Amino acid sequence: MARIRLEELRKTFGPVVAVDDLTLSIEDGEFFALLGPSGCGKTTTLRLVAGLERPTHGRIFIGEREVTDLPPQARDVAMVFQDYALYPHMTVMENIGYPLRVRRYPRAEIERRVREVAEVLQIADLLDRRPGQLSGGQQQRAAVARALVYQPQAFLFDEPLSNLDAKLRLEARSFLKHLQKSLGITTIYVTHDQAEAMALADRIGVMDRGRLLQVGTPLEIYRRPRNTFVATFIGSPPMNLIRCRFHSAEAVLALEDGQAIALGERGEALRRAFRDGEPLWLGVRPEHLSLAEGPGPTHLSARVYAVEPLGVETLVTVQINNERIALRLSMDEPPVLREQVWVRVPMERALFFRENGELAL
Amino acid sequence: MSAFRMILSRLAFSIFTTLCGAFFALPMLWLLLAPFNARGTLAVEIPRPFTLENFERVFANTFAMRALLNSLILAGGTMITVTLVATLAAYALSRAEVPYYDLLTYGLILFSSVVTGTAAMVPIFLLANALGLVDTYLGVIMVFTGGLLPTAIFILRDFVEGLPRSYEESAMVSGASPWQMVRDVVMPLLRPGMMVVGIWTFVQVWGAFLVPFVLLRTPERMPAAIAIYSFYTEAGTPILTLTSAYALLYAIPVLALYLFVNARYGFRFFGGIKR
């Protein structure tokens, strides 16, 4: 178990910058999720830590040891691949025991350890099978067992749940979290699924185009995304961004269609942050919006675009001018299609982003 | 009417395929029947009278029997060398991303047909002579290896390319050295490809006449492809009873090898990773 430090890590493939000067410190025993859309460099970062790619620039430390120039064999980390990479010609027993076999453990010791891990992962009765005879969930467990068996310094997960069906994914998710917490092994977990990152991680690093945009606890990132990219990447449905213009004198935000929202108590703060007439993005989470009976200073007139009942709550999409806004409502009688409604915007919960996407307030 | 036409067209198709099948089956049938026939004939007929005397006479020819063993040594030796070297080479060439790889292999394949061909026989003989490899098994095996290797690498590279890299990466992260990784993970997964190349090589060498005929001098080292001429008359016509018996013996090892490999390993891929 160890701390992992990445210092100004950079990796380019020809003209493409996959990882751009990334500096990050992951604490001992921490569950850290690297989150981002495909092609953002998160998997490359993981492969750099594993030693499967050589950095163009920068340094990597695992524990107190610099491993930048060490081959994967010498790094003492375990990796679980997206496709699991269980060797099809070996039994589950041989698969899990392989890391011990290459370390020349005695046969009896290998068998004892494999059984021990298989017991923990509840696959002890599958040890004689081949990977092809296992279900997706069992394969995933076998792959985790193979990573677990040699008690590495750190776990590296590359989207390990993406090949599972939705129900199994939830099960495997809680299982992974439980396992990681009880073992306390430093873990880097790569995913493009924000819900997975939120649910699993102690801290999340959001990446885009090779850059680390924001690092924080799931709630920090959810509540105060540093920019509009993070705001719209986290949450399902993502944060609503409404394009407005700030009118200093009246302390209102004017929408493009002429509607205005009163800023109330936040007007003073906005005056300090924005110039009069400056365009900005108003950010509100769907669960913070609600429907109002009639007009009001912070109410917007909108037309219902779609209604999606999800059981616990109802997802309502409304249209204001050309912009679509999502609401999560827990109501028994949701509005009907094309109905004209009033949407209440809670200014105390709203975030304000500059035109370039940076969070201002 | 249309049903009638359908039956007619199916009938025509069946007759056509039967004729095609018969065309290829007749020589095989001859090979199976003629050795047991007391009369030498090119016709496919039930042996009459049935006899095993042809085989007795073939077995009595020690030169021809020894030649079968020589063929095994040459074909087996080349098979092992080509398969091992081609596997490692194909793996390295595929994973190291050698620039202009395709051009390189196509070029080599083109030249390789020259190596085992007639045109290069004189320089190859001179080279073998200079190296002291004339009249040795090693010399013949090396010439065949050189000639067959490019095509073998070409075939095997496709198998390597089909192998997901995560197997190897997983092994490396697990702590396996490069050699352990190749031995424990890559080679077993490439086995179907290695089998294909192995059998192909064996068959190529087993049936080859020219290279051993030129490079070998001592009758005791000649392979079966040459020894079969000892069942020809002085005038150069085959004694059909004996050549057919010897040809049957000559065909058995290849068939046996194929059946053994198919039963033991099967020409199939394991399949594991969904893509």
Short mmCIF file of C-alpha atoms in Angstrom, two decimals, chain A residues 109-335:
data_model
loop_
_atom_site.label_atom_id
_atom_site.label_comp_id
_atom_site.label_asym_id
_atom_site.label_seq_id
_atom_site.Cartn_x
_atom_site.Cartn_y
_atom_site.Cartn_z
CA GLU A 109 1.59 -21.96 -1.40
CA ILE A 110 0.06 -20.79 -4.69
CA GLU A 111 -2.89 -23.11 -4.27
CA ARG A 112 -3.45 -22.02 -0.67
CA ARG A 113 -3.38 -18.34 -1.56
CA VAL A 114 -5.59 -18.75 -4.62
CA ARG A 115 -8.20 -20.60 -2.57
CA GLU A 116 -8.06 -17.89 0.08
CA VAL A 117 -8.70 -15.09 -2.42
CA ALA A 118 -11.30 -17.11 -4.31
CA GLU A 119 -13.10 -17.62 -1.02
CA VAL A 120 -13.23 -13.86 -0.41
CA LEU A 121 -14.50 -13.23 -3.94
CA GLN A 122 -16.96 -16.12 -3.80
CA ILE A 123 -15.60 -17.95 -6.82
CA ALA A 124 -14.03 -20.88 -4.94
CA ASP A 125 -16.29 -23.38 -6.70
CA LEU A 126 -15.28 -22.14 -10.17
CA LEU A 127 -11.53 -22.71 -9.89
CA ASP A 128 -11.44 -25.68 -12.28
CA ARG A 129 -13.30 -23.91 -15.04
CA ARG A 130 -11.90 -21.97 -17.94
CA PRO A 131 -12.69 -18.26 -18.35
CA GLY A 132 -14.90 -19.03 -21.35
CA GLN A 133 -17.23 -20.96 -19.07
CA LEU A 134 -17.75 -18.06 -16.67
CA SER A 135 -20.41 -15.37 -16.77
CA GLY A 136 -19.39 -11.72 -17.10
CA GLY A 137 -19.68 -11.10 -13.39
CA GLN A 138 -17.67 -14.20 -12.53
CA GLN A 139 -14.98 -13.22 -15.02
CA GLN A 140 -14.76 -9.83 -13.41
CA ARG A 141 -14.32 -11.42 -9.99
CA ALA A 142 -11.66 -13.77 -11.32
CA ALA A 143 -9.80 -10.79 -12.78
CA VAL A 144 -10.02 -8.96 -9.45
CA ALA A 145 -8.84 -12.11 -7.67
CA ARG A 146 -5.80 -12.28 -9.94
CA ALA A 147 -5.01 -8.68 -9.02
CA LEU A 148 -5.57 -9.31 -5.33
CA VAL A 149 -3.57 -12.49 -4.95
CA TYR A 150 -0.11 -10.93 -4.74
CA GLN A 151 -1.01 -8.03 -2.47
CA PRO A 152 0.27 -5.25 -4.71
CA GLN A 153 1.09 -1.67 -3.74
CA ALA A 154 -1.83 -0.36 -5.76
CA PHE A 155 -4.80 -1.43 -7.80
CA LEU A 156 -5.38 -0.02 -11.25
CA PHE A 157 -8.82 -0.50 -12.74
CA ASP A 158 -9.54 0.28 -16.37
CA GLU A 159 -13.33 0.52 -16.74
CA PRO A 160 -13.82 -2.90 -15.16
CA LEU A 161 -17.61 -2.66 -15.08
CA SER A 162 -18.30 -1.51 -18.61
CA ASN A 163 -18.76 -5.06 -19.95
CA LEU A 164 -21.41 -5.97 -17.38
CA ASP A 165 -25.13 -5.52 -17.78
CA ALA A 166 -26.85 -2.78 -15.79
CA LYS A 167 -28.03 -4.88 -12.85
CA LEU A 168 -24.76 -6.72 -12.43
CA ARG A 169 -22.90 -3.46 -12.69
CA LEU A 170 -24.61 -2.08 -9.60
CA GLU A 171 -23.88 -5.27 -7.66
CA ALA A 172 -20.24 -5.33 -8.74
CA ARG A 173 -19.94 -1.66 -7.86
CA SER A 174 -20.96 -2.05 -4.24
CA PHE A 175 -18.84 -5.17 -4.04
CA LEU A 176 -15.75 -3.35 -5.32
CA LYS A 177 -16.26 -0.48 -2.93
CA HIS A 178 -16.68 -2.83 0.02
CA LEU A 179 -13.61 -4.80 -0.98
CA GLN A 180 -11.43 -1.75 -1.46
CA LYS A 181 -12.45 -0.29 1.87
CA SER A 182 -11.83 -3.53 3.75
CA LEU A 183 -8.41 -4.03 2.14
CA GLY A 184 -7.35 -0.39 2.17
CA ILE A 185 -5.29 -0.72 -1.02
CA THR A 186 -4.60 2.49 -2.93
CA THR A 187 -6.77 2.36 -6.04
CA ILE A 188 -6.95 4.27 -9.28
CA TYR A 189 -10.16 3.64 -11.11
CA VAL A 190 -10.71 4.84 -14.67
CA THR A 191 -14.26 5.35 -15.88
CA HIS A 192 -16.35 7.43 -18.22
CA ASP A 193 -19.44 6.82 -16.11
CA GLN A 194 -19.93 9.71 -13.71
CA ALA A 195 -22.37 7.74 -11.53
CA GLU A 196 -19.76 5.03 -11.07
CA ALA A 197 -17.10 7.56 -10.12
CA MET A 198 -19.43 9.34 -7.71
CA ALA A 199 -20.50 6.10 -6.04
CA LEU A 200 -17.06 4.54 -5.69
CA ALA A 201 -14.45 7.16 -5.22
CA ASP A 202 -13.11 9.04 -2.22
CA ARG A 203 -11.91 11.65 -4.68
CA ILE A 204 -12.52 12.19 -8.36
CA GLY A 205 -10.26 13.73 -10.96
CA VAL A 206 -12.16 14.98 -13.99
CA MET A 207 -10.15 14.96 -17.22
CA ASP A 208 -10.74 16.41 -20.64
CA ARG A 209 -8.36 16.53 -23.60
CA GLY A 210 -5.43 15.34 -21.55
CA ARG A 211 -5.88 17.91 -18.82
CA LEU A 212 -6.94 17.38 -15.25
CA LEU A 213 -9.75 19.92 -14.85
CA GLN A 214 -10.75 19.41 -11.25
CA VAL A 215 -9.90 17.17 -8.33
CA GLY A 216 -12.15 16.83 -5.31
CA THR A 217 -14.54 14.69 -3.35
CA PRO A 218 -17.63 13.59 -5.29
CA LEU A 219 -19.79 16.12 -3.46
CA GLU A 220 -17.36 19.00 -3.97
CA ILE A 221 -17.30 18.28 -7.68
CA TYR A 222 -21.03 17.89 -7.82
CA ARG A 223 -21.79 21.06 -5.91
CA ARG A 224 -19.07 23.36 -7.16
CA PRO A 225 -17.86 22.25 -10.58
CA ARG A 226 -14.96 24.42 -11.62
CA ASN A 227 -16.25 24.97 -15.13
CA THR A 228 -19.14 24.21 -17.44
CA PHE A 229 -17.46 21.04 -18.76
CA VAL A 230 -17.35 19.47 -15.31
CA ALA A 231 -20.82 20.82 -14.54
CA THR A 232 -22.35 19.13 -17.55
CA PHE A 233 -20.29 15.93 -17.25
CA ILE A 234 -21.35 15.16 -13.68
CA GLY A 235 -24.94 14.39 -12.80
CA SER A 236 -27.69 12.63 -14.69
CA PRO A 237 -29.27 14.55 -16.26
CA PRO A 238 -26.41 17.07 -16.13
CA MET A 239 -26.57 20.58 -14.77
CA ASN A 240 -28.73 22.98 -16.77
CA LEU A 241 -26.86 25.88 -18.27
CA ILE A 242 -28.98 28.83 -19.28
CA ARG A 243 -27.47 31.57 -21.37
CA CYS A 244 -28.18 35.02 -19.84
CA ARG A 245 -26.95 38.56 -19.76
CA PHE A 246 -26.32 40.41 -16.48
CA HIS A 247 -28.15 43.72 -16.02
CA SER A 248 -26.46 45.51 -13.15
CA ALA A 249 -28.95 48.34 -12.53
CA GLU A 250 -32.03 46.13 -12.20
CA ALA A 251 -30.04 43.23 -10.62
CA VAL A 252 -31.60 40.76 -13.03
CA LEU A 253 -30.45 38.15 -15.51
CA ALA A 254 -32.03 38.57 -18.91
CA LEU A 255 -32.62 35.50 -21.04
CA GLU A 256 -32.31 35.64 -24.78
CA ASP A 257 -36.09 35.60 -25.24
CA GLY A 258 -36.49 38.66 -23.00
CA GLN A 259 -37.57 36.93 -19.78
CA ALA A 260 -35.77 38.14 -16.65
CA ILE A 261 -34.88 36.50 -13.34
CA ALA A 262 -34.41 38.64 -10.24
CA LEU A 263 -31.08 38.00 -8.53
CA GLY A 264 -32.29 39.03 -5.07
CA GLU A 265 -29.61 38.68 -2.39
CA ARG A 266 -27.02 37.48 -4.87
CA GLY A 267 -27.22 40.66 -6.93
CA GLU A 268 -24.51 42.34 -4.87
CA ALA A 269 -22.03 39.51 -5.39
CA LEU A 270 -22.73 39.42 -9.11
CA ARG A 271 -22.10 43.13 -9.40
CA ARG A 272 -18.61 42.55 -8.05
CA ALA A 273 -17.96 39.62 -10.35
CA PHE A 274 -19.52 40.67 -13.64
CA ARG A 275 -19.66 43.81 -15.73
CA ASP A 276 -22.99 45.31 -16.69
CA GLY A 277 -24.32 43.60 -19.82
CA GLU A 278 -21.79 40.75 -19.61
CA PRO A 279 -23.04 37.41 -20.95
CA LEU A 280 -22.86 34.46 -18.57
CA TRP A 281 -24.12 30.93 -17.93
CA LEU A 282 -26.61 30.33 -15.16
CA GLY A 283 -26.13 26.80 -13.82
CA VAL A 284 -28.85 24.94 -11.93
CA ARG A 285 -29.09 21.23 -11.10
CA PRO A 286 -32.31 19.58 -12.34
CA GLU A 287 -33.29 18.53 -8.81
CA HIS A 288 -33.17 22.14 -7.58
CA LEU A 289 -35.72 23.36 -10.09
CA SER A 290 -39.42 23.14 -9.34
CA LEU A 291 -42.71 24.13 -10.90
CA ALA A 292 -44.59 27.21 -9.73
CA GLU A 293 -48.27 28.02 -9.93
CA GLY A 294 -47.88 31.36 -11.66
CA PRO A 295 -45.43 34.12 -12.51
CA GLY A 296 -42.90 35.38 -9.97
CA PRO A 297 -39.57 37.25 -9.87
CA THR A 298 -37.53 34.05 -10.28
CA HIS A 299 -40.03 32.14 -12.38
CA LEU A 300 -39.53 31.37 -16.04
CA SER A 301 -42.24 30.61 -18.52
CA ALA A 302 -41.61 27.40 -20.41
CA ARG A 303 -43.30 24.76 -22.52
CA VAL A 304 -43.15 21.04 -21.66
CA TYR A 305 -41.01 19.17 -24.18
CA ALA A 306 -40.93 15.64 -22.71
CA VAL A 307 -42.09 13.82 -19.58
CA GLU A 308 -40.26 10.68 -18.44
CA PRO A 309 -41.65 8.94 -15.35
CA LEU A 310 -38.86 6.99 -13.60
CA GLY A 311 -40.76 5.68 -10.61
CA VAL A 312 -39.27 7.58 -7.70
CA GLU A 313 -39.25 10.78 -9.65
CA THR A 314 -40.28 12.21 -12.97
CA LEU A 315 -37.88 13.71 -15.45
CA VAL A 316 -39.46 16.69 -17.13
CA THR A 317 -37.77 18.53 -19.97
CA VAL A 318 -39.07 21.99 -20.75
CA GLN A 319 -38.17 24.35 -23.52
CA ILE A 320 -37.49 28.04 -23.07
CA ASN A 321 -36.88 29.73 -26.35
CA ASN A 322 -34.52 27.23 -28.00
CA GLU A 323 -32.93 25.94 -24.81
CA ARG A 324 -33.98 22.72 -23.15
CA ILE A 325 -33.95 22.49 -19.39
CA ALA A 326 -34.29 19.33 -17.32
CA LEU A 327 -36.19 19.10 -14.03
CA ARG A 328 -36.29 16.21 -11.60
CA LEU A 329 -39.65 16.33 -9.93
CA SER A 330 -41.14 14.09 -7.31
CA MET A 331 -44.79 14.72 -8.01
CA ASP A 332 -47.79 12.53 -8.57
CA GLU A 333 -49.33 14.59 -11.32
CA PRO A 334 -46.61 15.70 -13.68
CA PRO A 335 -47.41 18.25 -16.36
#
